[in-house]
Every structure is written in C-alpha cells, then in structure tokens.
XYZ file of C-alpha atoms in Angstrom:
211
model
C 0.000 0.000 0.000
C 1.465 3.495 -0.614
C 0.903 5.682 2.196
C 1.012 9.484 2.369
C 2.152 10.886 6.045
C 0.476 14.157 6.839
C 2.193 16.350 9.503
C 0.220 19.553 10.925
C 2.880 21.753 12.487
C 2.998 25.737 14.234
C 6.680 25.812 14.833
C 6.615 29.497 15.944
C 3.395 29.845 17.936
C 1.536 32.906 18.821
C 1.618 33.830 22.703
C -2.082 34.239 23.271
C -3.795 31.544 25.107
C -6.018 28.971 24.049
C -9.716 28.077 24.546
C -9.072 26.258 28.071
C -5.405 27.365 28.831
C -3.667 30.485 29.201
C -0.316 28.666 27.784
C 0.152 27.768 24.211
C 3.195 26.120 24.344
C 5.906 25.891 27.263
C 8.462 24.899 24.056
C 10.198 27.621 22.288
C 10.215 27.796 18.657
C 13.840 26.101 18.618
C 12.336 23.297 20.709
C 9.276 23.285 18.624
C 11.803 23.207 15.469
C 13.971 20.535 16.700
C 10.778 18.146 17.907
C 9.544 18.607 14.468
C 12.218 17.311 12.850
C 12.367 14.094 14.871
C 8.598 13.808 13.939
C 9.699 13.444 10.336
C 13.117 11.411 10.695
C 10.625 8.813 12.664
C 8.522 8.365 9.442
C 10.990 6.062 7.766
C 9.093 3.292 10.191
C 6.230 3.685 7.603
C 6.601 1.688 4.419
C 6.274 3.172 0.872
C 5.204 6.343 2.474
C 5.269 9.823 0.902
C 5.256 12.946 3.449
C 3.371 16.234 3.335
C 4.371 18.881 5.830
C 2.066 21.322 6.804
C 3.260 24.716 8.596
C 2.150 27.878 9.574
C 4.076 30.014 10.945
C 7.447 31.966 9.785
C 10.215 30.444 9.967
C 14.151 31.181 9.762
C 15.090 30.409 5.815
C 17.917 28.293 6.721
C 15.559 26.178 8.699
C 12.777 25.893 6.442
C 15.289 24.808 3.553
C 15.953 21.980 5.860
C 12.566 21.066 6.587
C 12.056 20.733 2.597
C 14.614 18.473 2.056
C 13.091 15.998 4.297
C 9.301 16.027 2.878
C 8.102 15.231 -0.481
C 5.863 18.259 -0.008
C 6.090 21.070 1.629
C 3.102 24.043 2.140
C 3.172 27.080 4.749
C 0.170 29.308 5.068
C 1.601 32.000 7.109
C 1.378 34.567 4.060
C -2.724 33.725 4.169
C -4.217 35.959 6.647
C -7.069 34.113 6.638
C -5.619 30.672 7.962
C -3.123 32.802 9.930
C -5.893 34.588 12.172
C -7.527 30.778 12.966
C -4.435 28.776 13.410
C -3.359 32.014 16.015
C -6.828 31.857 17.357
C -8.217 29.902 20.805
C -9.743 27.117 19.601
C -7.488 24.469 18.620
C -9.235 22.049 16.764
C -10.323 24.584 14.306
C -6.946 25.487 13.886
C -5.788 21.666 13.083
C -8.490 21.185 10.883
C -8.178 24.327 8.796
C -4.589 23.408 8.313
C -5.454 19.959 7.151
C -8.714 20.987 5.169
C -6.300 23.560 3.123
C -2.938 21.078 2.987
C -4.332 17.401 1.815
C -5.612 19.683 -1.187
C -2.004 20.401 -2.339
C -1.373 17.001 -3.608
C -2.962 14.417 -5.476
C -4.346 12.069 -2.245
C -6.456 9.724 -4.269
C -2.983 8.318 -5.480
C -2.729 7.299 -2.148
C -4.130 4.176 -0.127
C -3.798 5.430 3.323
C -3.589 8.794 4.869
C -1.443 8.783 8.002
C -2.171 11.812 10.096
C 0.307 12.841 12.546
C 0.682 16.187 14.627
C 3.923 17.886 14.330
C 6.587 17.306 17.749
C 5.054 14.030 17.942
C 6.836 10.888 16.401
C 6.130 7.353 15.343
C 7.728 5.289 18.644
C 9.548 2.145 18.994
C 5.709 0.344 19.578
C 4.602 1.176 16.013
C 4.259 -1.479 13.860
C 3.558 -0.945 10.191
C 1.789 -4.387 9.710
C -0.810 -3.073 12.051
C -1.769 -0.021 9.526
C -1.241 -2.119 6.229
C -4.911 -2.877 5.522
C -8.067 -1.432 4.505
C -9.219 0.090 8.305
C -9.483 3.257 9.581
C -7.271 3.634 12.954
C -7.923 5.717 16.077
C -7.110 5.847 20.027
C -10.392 5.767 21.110
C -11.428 7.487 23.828
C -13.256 6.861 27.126
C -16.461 5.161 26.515
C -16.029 5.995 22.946
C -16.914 9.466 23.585
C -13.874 10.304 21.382
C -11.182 9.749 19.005
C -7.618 10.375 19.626
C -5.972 12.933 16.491
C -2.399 13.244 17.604
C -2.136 10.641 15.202
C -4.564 8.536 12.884
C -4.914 6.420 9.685
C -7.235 6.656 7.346
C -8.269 4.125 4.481
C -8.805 5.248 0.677
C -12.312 3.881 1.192
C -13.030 6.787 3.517
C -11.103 10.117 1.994
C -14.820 11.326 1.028
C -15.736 10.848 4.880
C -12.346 12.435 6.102
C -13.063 15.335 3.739
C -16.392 16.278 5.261
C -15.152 15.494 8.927
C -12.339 18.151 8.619
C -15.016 20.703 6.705
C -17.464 20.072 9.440
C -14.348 20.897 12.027
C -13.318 23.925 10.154
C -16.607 25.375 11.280
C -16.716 23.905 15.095
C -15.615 25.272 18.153
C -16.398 21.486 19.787
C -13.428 19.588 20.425
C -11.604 17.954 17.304
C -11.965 14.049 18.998
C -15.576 14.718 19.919
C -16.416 16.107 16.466
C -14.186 12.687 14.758
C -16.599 9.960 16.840
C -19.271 12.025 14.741
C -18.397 10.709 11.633
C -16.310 7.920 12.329
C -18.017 6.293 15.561
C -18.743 3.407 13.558
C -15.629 3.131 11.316
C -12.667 2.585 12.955
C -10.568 -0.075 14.902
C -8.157 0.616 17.784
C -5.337 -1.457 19.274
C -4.285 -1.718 22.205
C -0.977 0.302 21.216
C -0.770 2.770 17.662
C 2.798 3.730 18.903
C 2.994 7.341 18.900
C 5.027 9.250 21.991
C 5.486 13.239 22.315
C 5.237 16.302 24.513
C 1.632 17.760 25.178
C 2.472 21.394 23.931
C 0.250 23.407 27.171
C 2.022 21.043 29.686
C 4.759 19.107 28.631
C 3.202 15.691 29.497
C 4.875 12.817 27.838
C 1.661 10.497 26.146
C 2.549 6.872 24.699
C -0.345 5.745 23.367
C-alpha cells in the first residue's frame, strides 16, 4: 500500500492563550523546530510512504530549507491571513483542521491508499508497527467510553477520503473539540489497538503520552 504521512505543524506559535489554557506552548520555537524534525526522521518506520508537511508560521530560511529536504511536499500558510488569524486563534481544533482541510488539497491524495495523520513534535515510537496499519481500516485511540477519538495521530483508508473530507469541513466550522467532532463521523468506522505507537510532549504542559 502506498501511504502518504500528513504532519500539521505551528513551529513558531503565537503567545495568546487557548480556549481552556492560558499557555500555548511551554516549548520555544527552537524546541518546537527541533521536535519537528524528529517527527519526520521517525517516518521512515512507515513503508512506501510519501510525506506532506504542513506549517504555519514563519520560519528562519535556513531552517525551512531543511525542513524541505526531508518532505516530499512542503506548504506554509503563514502569508494567508485568513488561515493565519484561525491557526493564532483559541480554539485548537479549528486550527488543526483548517490546516489539514487547506494542505491534503495540495497534492494528489487519491494516489494514495492510506492517509497517516500525525501532529507535528510528535513521532512514530519504537511500539509502532507498520503491519498493524497495512490494511483497509481506519485507525484511532479511542477514547473513554467511545466518547472520542484520539488525532495526535490517525490512519485513514482510501475507502473513507470522502468521509475524512467532510469530517475536517465540518471541524473547520466547530468550536467542539476535534476528537468529539471525529466519533461524529467515524463512531462506527474505525478499529483501535491496544498500542498505535505514537510518543510526544503535550504542547500546554509538557506531558509525555505513549499511546
């Protein structure tokens, strides 16, 4: 199967708060810089995988030359002040969304089989095994009760781009949550395992999650 890896990143954040925290991000934008390049160095544990980067923020040239020579694509939207004001803005999920709604349109996805999702700083960990993703499911963390679905990272089969497309148009337009507003539309669509293997830094807190 021929997987493209899509990577939501805000290297340089802005310092107003979010929705439900008055901290953004206790990383600086080096930090932020450096974690997103070991999300992208992990992706070689994904087979026959293509990656799309998608930033929005400015960023030092030097370093964003570097961060295009590791991706196969490569879009930044801080030059739209459109997608600028809501990725700056409280409410996170909108922000992801937006990002993601705007970025999988830059390349050709229906060349692809699978659509890995996976938020910038974060990185595929020694617990992810490829043989778990290589079929025709959609995966998620789920969440308590099934009340939600984990988005730090996610896979999505070919079979449901059409569904992924109106979840993240329905998002772009929500203040709820981004897991709540997933269970929506994929509540009865999805497997989980007992580990995806995906580690990183909680950007309000620092807290380490392994899921």
């Amino acid at each position: 199967m021929k997987n493209l890896i899509i990577i939501s990143s805000v290297i340089n954040t802005s310092k107003d708060g979010l929705s439900y925290t008055k901290t953004r991000s206790v990383y600086s934008s080096d930090e932020r810089y450096e974690q997103t390049i070991k999300t992208i160095e992990s992706c070689e544990k994904v087979d026959n995988c293509e990656i799309l980067l998608i930033e929005t923020s400015t960023i030092d040239s030097e370093k964003e030359e570097k961060l295009k020579s590791l991706v196969d694509y490569y879009v930044n939207y801080s030059n739209n002040p459109n997608i600028q004001k809501i990725i700056d803005g409280p409410i996170k999920g909108k922000a992801e969304s937006t990002q993601l709604w705007n970025g999988i349109k830059e390349v050709d996805f229906n060349n692809y089989d699978n659509i890995i999702k996976i938020s910038g700083r974060y990185w595929f960990s020694h617990e992810f095994n490829y043989d778990n993703f290589n079929n025709e499911n959609n995966i998620f963390v789920e969440g308590p009760n099934k009340s939600a679905l984990g988005t730090v990272m996610y896979k999505i089969h070919k079979s449901s781009f059409n569904q992924y497309l109106k979840c993240l148009g329905y998002c772009t337009n929500s203040n709820e949550m981004l897991e709540k507003d997933f269970i929506l539309f994929f509540k009865d669509n999805y497997k989980t395992l007992p580990k995806i293997g995906v580690e990183g830094n909680v950007s309000v807190d620092g807290k380490l999650i392994n899921w």
